[in-house]
Coordinates of C-alpha atoms and ligand atoms in Angstrom, one line a residue:
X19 CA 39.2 -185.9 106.5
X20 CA 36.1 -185.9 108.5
X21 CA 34.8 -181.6 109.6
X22 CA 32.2 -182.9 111.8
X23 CA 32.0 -180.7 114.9
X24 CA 33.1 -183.9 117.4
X25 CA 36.2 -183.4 115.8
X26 CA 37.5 -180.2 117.7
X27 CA 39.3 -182.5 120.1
X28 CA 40.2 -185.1 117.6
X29 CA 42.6 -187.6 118.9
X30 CA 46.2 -187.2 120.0
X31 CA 49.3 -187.9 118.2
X32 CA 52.7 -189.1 118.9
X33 CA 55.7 -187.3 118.2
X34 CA 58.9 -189.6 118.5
X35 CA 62.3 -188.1 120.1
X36 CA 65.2 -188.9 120.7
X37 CA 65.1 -191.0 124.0
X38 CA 61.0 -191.0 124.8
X39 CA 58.3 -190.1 123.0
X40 CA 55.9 -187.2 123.6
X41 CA 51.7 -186.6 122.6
X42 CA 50.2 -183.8 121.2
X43 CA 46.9 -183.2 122.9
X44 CA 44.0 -181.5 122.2
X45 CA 42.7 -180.2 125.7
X46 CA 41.0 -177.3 126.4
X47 CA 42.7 -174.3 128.5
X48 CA 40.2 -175.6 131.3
X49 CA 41.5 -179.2 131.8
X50 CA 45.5 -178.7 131.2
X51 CA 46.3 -178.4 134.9
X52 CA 44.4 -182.2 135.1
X53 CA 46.2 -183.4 132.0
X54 CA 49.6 -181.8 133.3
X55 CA 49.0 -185.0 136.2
X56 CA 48.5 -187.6 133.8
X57 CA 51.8 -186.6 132.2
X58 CA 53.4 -187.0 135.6
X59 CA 54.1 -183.7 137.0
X60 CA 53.0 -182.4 140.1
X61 CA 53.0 -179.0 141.4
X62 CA 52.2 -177.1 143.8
X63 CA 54.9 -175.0 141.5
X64 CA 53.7 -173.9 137.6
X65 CA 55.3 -171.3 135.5
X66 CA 53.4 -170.3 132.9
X67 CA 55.9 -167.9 130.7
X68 CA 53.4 -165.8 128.2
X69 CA 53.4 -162.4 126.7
X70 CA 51.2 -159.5 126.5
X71 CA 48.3 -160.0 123.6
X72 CA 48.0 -163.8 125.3
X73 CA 48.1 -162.6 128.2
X74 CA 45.2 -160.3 128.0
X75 CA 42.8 -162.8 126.7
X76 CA 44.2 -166.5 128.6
X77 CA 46.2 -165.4 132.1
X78 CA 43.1 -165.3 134.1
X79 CA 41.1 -169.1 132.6
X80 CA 44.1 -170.5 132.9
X81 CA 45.3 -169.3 136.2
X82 CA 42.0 -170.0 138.1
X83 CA 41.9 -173.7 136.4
X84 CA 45.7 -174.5 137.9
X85 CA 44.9 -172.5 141.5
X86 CA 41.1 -174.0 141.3
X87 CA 43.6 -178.0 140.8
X88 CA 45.6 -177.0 143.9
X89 CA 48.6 -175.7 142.0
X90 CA 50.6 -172.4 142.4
X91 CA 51.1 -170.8 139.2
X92 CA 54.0 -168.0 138.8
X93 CA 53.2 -166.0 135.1
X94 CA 55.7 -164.2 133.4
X95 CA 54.7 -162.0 130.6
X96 CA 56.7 -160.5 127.7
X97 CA 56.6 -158.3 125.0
X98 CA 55.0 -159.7 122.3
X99 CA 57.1 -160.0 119.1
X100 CA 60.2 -161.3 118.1
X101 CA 62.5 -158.9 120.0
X102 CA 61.7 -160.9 123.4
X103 CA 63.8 -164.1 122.1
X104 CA 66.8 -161.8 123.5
X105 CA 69.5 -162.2 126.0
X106 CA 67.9 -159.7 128.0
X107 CA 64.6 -161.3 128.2
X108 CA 66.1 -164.8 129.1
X109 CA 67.8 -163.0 131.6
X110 CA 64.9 -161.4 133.3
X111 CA 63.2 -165.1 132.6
X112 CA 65.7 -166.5 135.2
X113 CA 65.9 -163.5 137.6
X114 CA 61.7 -164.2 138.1
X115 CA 62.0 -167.8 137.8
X116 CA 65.0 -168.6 140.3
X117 CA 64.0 -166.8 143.6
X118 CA 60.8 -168.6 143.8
X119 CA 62.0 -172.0 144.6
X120 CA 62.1 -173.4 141.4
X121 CA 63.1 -177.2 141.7
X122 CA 64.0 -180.0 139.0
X123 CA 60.3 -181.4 138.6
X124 CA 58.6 -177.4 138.5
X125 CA 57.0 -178.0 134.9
X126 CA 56.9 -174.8 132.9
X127 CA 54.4 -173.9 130.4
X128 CA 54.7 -171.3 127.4
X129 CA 51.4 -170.1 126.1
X130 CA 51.5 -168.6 123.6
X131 CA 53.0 -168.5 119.8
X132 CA 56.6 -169.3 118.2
X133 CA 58.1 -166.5 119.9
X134 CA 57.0 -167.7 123.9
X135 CA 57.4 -171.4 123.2
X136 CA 61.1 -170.4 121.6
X137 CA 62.4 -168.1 124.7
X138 CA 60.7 -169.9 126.9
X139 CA 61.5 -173.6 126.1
X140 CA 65.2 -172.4 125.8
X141 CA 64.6 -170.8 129.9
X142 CA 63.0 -174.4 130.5
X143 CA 65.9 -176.3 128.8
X144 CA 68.5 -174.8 130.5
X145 CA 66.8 -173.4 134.2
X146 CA 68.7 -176.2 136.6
X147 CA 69.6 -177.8 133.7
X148 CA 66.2 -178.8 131.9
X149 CA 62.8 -178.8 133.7
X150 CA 59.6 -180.1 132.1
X151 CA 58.6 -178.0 129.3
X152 CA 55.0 -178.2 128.4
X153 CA 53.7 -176.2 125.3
X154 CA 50.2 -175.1 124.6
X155 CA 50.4 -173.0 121.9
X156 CA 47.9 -170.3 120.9
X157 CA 48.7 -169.3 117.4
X158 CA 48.2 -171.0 114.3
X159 CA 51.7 -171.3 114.0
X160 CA 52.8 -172.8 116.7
X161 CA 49.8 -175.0 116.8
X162 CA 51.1 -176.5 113.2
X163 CA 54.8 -175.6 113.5
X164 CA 56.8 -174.6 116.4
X165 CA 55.6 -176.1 119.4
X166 CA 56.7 -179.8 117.5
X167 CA 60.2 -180.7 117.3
X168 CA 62.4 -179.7 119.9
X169 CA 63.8 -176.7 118.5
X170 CA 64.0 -173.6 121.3
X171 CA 66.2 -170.3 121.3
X172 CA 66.5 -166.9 121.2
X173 CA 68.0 -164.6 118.6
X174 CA 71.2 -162.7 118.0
X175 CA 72.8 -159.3 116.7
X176 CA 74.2 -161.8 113.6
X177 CA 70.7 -163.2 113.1
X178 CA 68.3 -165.3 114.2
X179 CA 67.9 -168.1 116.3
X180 CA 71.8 -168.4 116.6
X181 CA 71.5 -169.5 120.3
X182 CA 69.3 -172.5 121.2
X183 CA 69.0 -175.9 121.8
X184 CA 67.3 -178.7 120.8
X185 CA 64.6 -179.7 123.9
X186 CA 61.5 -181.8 124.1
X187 CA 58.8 -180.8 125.5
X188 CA 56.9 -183.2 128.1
X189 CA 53.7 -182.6 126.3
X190 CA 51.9 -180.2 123.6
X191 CA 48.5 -179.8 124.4
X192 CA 46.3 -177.4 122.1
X193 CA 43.1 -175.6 122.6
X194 CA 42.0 -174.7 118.9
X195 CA 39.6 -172.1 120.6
X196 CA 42.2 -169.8 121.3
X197 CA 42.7 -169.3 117.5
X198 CA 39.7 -167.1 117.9
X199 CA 41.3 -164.4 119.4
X200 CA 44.3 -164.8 116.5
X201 CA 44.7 -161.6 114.9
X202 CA 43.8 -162.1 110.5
X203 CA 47.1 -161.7 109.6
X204 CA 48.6 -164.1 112.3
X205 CA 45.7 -166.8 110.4
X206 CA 47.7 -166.2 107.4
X207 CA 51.0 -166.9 108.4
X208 CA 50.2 -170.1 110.2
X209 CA 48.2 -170.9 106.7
X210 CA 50.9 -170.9 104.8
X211 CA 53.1 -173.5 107.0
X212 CA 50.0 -175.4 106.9
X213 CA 49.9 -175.8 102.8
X214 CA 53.8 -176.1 103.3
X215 CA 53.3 -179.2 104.8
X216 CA 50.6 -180.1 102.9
X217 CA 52.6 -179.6 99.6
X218 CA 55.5 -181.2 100.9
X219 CA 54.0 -184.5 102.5
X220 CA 50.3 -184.9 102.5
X221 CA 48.2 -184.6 99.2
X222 CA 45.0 -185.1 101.2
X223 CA 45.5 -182.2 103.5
X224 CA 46.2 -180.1 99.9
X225 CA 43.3 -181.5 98.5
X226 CA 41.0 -180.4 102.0
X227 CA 42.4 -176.6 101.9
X228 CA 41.1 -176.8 98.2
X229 CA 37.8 -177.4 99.7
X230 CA 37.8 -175.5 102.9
X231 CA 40.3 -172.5 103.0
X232 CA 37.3 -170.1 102.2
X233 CA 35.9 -171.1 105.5
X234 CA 39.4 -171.2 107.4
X235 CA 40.8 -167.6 105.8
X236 CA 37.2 -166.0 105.7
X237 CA 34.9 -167.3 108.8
X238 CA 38.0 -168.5 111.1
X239 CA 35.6 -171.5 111.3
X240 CA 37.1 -174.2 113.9
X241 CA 35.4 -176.9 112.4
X242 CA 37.1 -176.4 109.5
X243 CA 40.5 -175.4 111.2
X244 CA 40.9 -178.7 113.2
X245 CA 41.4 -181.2 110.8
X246 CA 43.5 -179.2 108.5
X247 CA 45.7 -178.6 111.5
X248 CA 45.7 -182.2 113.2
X249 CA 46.9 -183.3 109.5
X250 CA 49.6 -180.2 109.4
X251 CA 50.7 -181.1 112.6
X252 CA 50.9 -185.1 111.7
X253 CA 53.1 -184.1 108.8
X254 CA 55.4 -182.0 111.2
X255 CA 55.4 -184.8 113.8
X256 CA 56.6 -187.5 111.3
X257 CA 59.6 -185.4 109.7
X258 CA 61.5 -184.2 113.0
X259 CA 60.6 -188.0 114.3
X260 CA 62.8 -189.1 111.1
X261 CA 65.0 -186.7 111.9
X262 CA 64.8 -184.8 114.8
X263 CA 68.7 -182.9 114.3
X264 CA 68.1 -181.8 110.9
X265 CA 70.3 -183.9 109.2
X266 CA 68.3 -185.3 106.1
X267 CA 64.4 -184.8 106.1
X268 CA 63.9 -181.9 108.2
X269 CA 65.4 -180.0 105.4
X270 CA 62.2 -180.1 103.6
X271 CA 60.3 -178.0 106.2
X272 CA 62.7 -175.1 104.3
X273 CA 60.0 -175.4 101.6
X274 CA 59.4 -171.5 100.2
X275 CA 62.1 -170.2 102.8
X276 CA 65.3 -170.1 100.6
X277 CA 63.1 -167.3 98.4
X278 CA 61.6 -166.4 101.9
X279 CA 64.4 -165.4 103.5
X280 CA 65.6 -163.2 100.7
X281 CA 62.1 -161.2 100.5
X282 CA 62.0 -160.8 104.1
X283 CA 66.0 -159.5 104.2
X284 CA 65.4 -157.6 100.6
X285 CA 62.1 -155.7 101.8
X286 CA 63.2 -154.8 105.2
X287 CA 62.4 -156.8 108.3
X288 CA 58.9 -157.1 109.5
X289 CA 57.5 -155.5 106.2
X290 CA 56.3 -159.1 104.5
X291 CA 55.5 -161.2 107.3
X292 CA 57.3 -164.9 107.7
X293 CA 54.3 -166.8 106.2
X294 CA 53.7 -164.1 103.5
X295 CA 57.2 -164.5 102.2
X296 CA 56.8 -168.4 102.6
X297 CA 53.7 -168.2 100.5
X298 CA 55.6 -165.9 97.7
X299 CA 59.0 -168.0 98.6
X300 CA 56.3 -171.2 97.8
X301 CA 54.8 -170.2 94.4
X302 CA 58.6 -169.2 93.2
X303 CA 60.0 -172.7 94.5
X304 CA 56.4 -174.6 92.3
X305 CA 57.9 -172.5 89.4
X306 CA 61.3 -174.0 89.4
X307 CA 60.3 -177.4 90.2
X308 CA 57.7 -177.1 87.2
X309 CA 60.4 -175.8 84.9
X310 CA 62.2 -179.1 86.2
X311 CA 59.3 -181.9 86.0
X312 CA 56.6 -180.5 84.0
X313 CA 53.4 -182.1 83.6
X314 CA 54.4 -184.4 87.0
X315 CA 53.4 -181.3 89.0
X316 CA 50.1 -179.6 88.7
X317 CA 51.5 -176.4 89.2
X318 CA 48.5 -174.6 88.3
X319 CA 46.6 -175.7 90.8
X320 CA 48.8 -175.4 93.4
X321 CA 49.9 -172.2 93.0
X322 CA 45.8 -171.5 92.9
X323 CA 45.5 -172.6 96.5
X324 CA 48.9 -170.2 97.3
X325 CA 47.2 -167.1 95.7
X326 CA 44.1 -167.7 97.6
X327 CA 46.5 -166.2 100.4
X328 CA 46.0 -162.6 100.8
X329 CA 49.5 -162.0 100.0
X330 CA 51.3 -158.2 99.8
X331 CA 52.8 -156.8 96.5
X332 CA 56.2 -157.5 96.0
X333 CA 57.0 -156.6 92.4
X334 CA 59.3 -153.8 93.3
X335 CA 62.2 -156.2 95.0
X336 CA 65.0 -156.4 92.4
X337 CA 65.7 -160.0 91.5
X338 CA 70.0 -159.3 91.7
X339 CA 68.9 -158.0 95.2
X340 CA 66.8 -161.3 96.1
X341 CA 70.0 -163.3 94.1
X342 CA 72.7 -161.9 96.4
X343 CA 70.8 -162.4 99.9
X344 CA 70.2 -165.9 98.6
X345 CA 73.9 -166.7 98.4
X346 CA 74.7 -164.9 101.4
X347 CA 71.9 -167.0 103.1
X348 CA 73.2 -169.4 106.2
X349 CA 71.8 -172.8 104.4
X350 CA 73.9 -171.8 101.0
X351 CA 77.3 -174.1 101.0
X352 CA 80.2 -173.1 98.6
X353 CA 78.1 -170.4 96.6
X354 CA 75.5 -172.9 95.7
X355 CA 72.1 -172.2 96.8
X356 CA 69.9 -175.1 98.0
X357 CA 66.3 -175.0 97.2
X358 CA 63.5 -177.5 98.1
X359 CA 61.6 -178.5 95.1
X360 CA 59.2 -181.1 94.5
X361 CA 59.2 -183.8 91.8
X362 CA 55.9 -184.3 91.9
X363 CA 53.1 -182.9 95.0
X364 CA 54.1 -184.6 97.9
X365 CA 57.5 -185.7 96.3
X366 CA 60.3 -183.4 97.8
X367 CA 64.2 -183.2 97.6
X368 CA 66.5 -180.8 97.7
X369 CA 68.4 -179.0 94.8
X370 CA 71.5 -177.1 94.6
X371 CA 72.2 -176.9 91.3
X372 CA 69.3 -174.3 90.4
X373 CA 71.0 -171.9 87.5
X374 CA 70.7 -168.4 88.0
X375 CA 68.2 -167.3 84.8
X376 CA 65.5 -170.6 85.9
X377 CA 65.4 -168.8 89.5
X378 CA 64.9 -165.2 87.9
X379 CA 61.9 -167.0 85.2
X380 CA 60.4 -167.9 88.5
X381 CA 60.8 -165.1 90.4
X382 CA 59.1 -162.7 87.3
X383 CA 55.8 -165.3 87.2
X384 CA 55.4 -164.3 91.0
X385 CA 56.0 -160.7 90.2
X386 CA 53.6 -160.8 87.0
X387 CA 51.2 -162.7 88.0
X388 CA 50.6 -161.6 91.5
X389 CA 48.5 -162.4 94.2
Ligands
NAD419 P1 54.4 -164.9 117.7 O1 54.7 -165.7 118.9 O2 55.0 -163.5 117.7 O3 52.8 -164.7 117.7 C1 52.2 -163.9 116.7 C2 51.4 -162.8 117.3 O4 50.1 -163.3 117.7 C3 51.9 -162.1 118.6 O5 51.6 -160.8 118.6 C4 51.2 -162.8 119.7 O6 51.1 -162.0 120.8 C5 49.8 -163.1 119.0 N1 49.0 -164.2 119.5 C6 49.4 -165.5 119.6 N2 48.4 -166.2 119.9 C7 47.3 -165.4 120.1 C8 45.9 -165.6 120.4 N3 45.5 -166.9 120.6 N4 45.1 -164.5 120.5 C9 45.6 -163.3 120.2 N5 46.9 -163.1 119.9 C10 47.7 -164.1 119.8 O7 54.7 -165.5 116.3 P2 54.4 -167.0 115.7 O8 54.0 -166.7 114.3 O9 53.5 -167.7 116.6 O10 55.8 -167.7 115.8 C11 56.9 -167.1 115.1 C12 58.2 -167.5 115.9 O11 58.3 -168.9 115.9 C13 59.5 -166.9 115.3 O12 60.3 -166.4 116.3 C14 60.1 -168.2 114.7 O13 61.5 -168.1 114.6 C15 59.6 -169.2 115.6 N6 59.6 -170.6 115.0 C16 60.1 -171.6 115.7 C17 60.1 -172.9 115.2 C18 60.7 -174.0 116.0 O14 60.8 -175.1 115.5 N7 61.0 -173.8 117.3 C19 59.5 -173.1 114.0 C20 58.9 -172.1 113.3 C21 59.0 -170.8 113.8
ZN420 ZN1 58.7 -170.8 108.3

């Protein structure tokens, strides 16, 4: 993959849905009121829905640039964190959002990460019935992940993301330069989705984060970051295209997250970040597929790139603990657990026949042999 600095707004890519196809765009904060036009929508009207930490650093750029193109934006900012994909924040969404002559063709635009483009997209999706959703999406995360694909919600009481529905957006259009201002452990968490689609579906994008994760994790180097994510993002675009209701493919996105889940339950919400227990959930899932195909998977190095990952300790989670969440988990069917493994890099499929003492050999290599 070429790192040459021309490649910071590398070229777009299609993401098919169900009735029209939409691009991901790289456009800087600057020119998305200009790029909004040639995706058709007109103003004066804009909602940008945001929260706090993006708020602080993009509101003002990105106001000017829509007022400066004639528009009117309207900003709504919430809490940051995952407690604003509530009821009560969707809620206030439409109070703001109704009164101020919101009509059919009012695009509205979440900037921001997973959390914004979630409670947000499900406002858009459902505010007079759908109106254009546009994401530009400031983390890592939802840079690679959650901006592509549809999904939008909000959480509930009896977990998360129990209310939603599935809604494409208009367009995607990413500034990488906004990563700048992503906090170290935010880089982290949208690292590990990255590898995640790496391992599952691209053995060139694991064989460039070989090369360049030093200068990704370390120096936050864009020219480094683009490409990886353009090829993340490629590999995200292609599985929800297959199957954008999660019927078949999509499955393997849960790569790492049947273990992850369990850590995150197990060790107390918001103790190991999402990405952290992917990465942990990751190097378990390597373990069994290696105990599975052997020599077909270099495990080794794989789980070398994982451990690169500044990852926390999690030795002192009891495996019967981990075990039980696992079977309680939503994706378990008639007590069997379903894992994604991988036959050989790049080569996934998903297993529910895993017995109990392979899942506890893998879970004690991640405990002994720790990040
Ligand atoms: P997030 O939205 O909470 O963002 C992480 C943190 O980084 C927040 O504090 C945010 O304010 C801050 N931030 C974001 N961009 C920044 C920037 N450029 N500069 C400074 N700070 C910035 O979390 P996330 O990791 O982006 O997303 C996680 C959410 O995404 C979860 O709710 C998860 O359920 C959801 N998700 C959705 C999908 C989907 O398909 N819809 C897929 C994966 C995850
Ligand atoms: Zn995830």
């Amino acid at each position: 993959m070429p790192t040459s600095s021309s490649d910071l707004r590398p070229k777009s890519l299609t993401v098919p849905a169900d009735s029209r196809t939409y691009d991901i765009d790289f456009v800087s904060l600057a020119g998305v009121p200009a790029h909004l036009r040639t995706l058709g929508l007109h103003g004066p009207n804009v909602v940008i829905v945001t929260d706090e930490n993006v708020a602080a650093h993009y509101r003002s750029p990105l106001v000017h640039a829509f007022e400066a193109d004639g528009w009117k934006p309207h900003v709504v900012v919430v809490p940051p964190g995952e407690s604003s994909k509530s009821l009560e924040r969707l809620e206030m969404l439409y109070d703001t959002l109704l009164p101020i002559g919101l009509e059919r063709s009012t695009p509205v635009c979440t900037l921001g990460g997973g959390v914004v483009g979630d409670v947000g997209g499900f406002a858009a999706a459902t505010l007079l019935r759908g109106v254009p959703l546009v994401h530009l999406p400031t983390s890592l995360l939802a840079q690679v992940d959650s901006s592509i694909g549809g999904k939008t919600g909000i959480n509930h009481a009896v977990g998360k993301n129990l209310i939603g529905s599935f809604y494409q957006p208009h367009g995607v259009l990413v500034d990488p330069e906004t990563l700048l201002t992503l906090p170290a452990r935010e880089w982290i968490n949208g690292m590990a989705e990255t590898i995640k689609h790496g391992l599952i579906a691209d053995a060139a994008l694991v064989a460039y984060l070989d090369e360049h994760l030093v200068d990704i994790l370390g120096h936050h180097s864009l020219e480094a970051t683009v490409p990886a994510i353009r090829q993340a993002m490629a590999v995200k675009a292609r599985v929800v295209g297959h199957d954008e209701r999660e019927a078949g493919k999509r499955a393997y996105l849960n790569f790492g997250h049947t273990f992850a889940h369990a850590i995150e339950q197990v060790a107390g919400y918001g103790t190991v970040a999402h990405g952290e227990a992917v990465a942990i959930g990751m190097r378990a899932a390597l373990y069994l597929s290696w105990q599975r195909h052997g020599d077909a998977l270099d495990r080794e190095r794989l789980d070398t790139l994982l451990t690169r990952l500044p990852l926390p300790d999690v030795s002192h989670l009891d495996f019967d603990a981990l075990w039980t969440a696992m079977r309680h988990d939503k994706k378990t069917k008639d007590g069997r657990i379903r894992f994604v493994l991988l036959k050989a890099l790049a080569d996934p499929y998903v297993a529910d026949d895993c017995a109990k003492p392979a899942v506890e050999r893998a879970w004690d290599f991640v405990q002994q042999s720790p990040a």
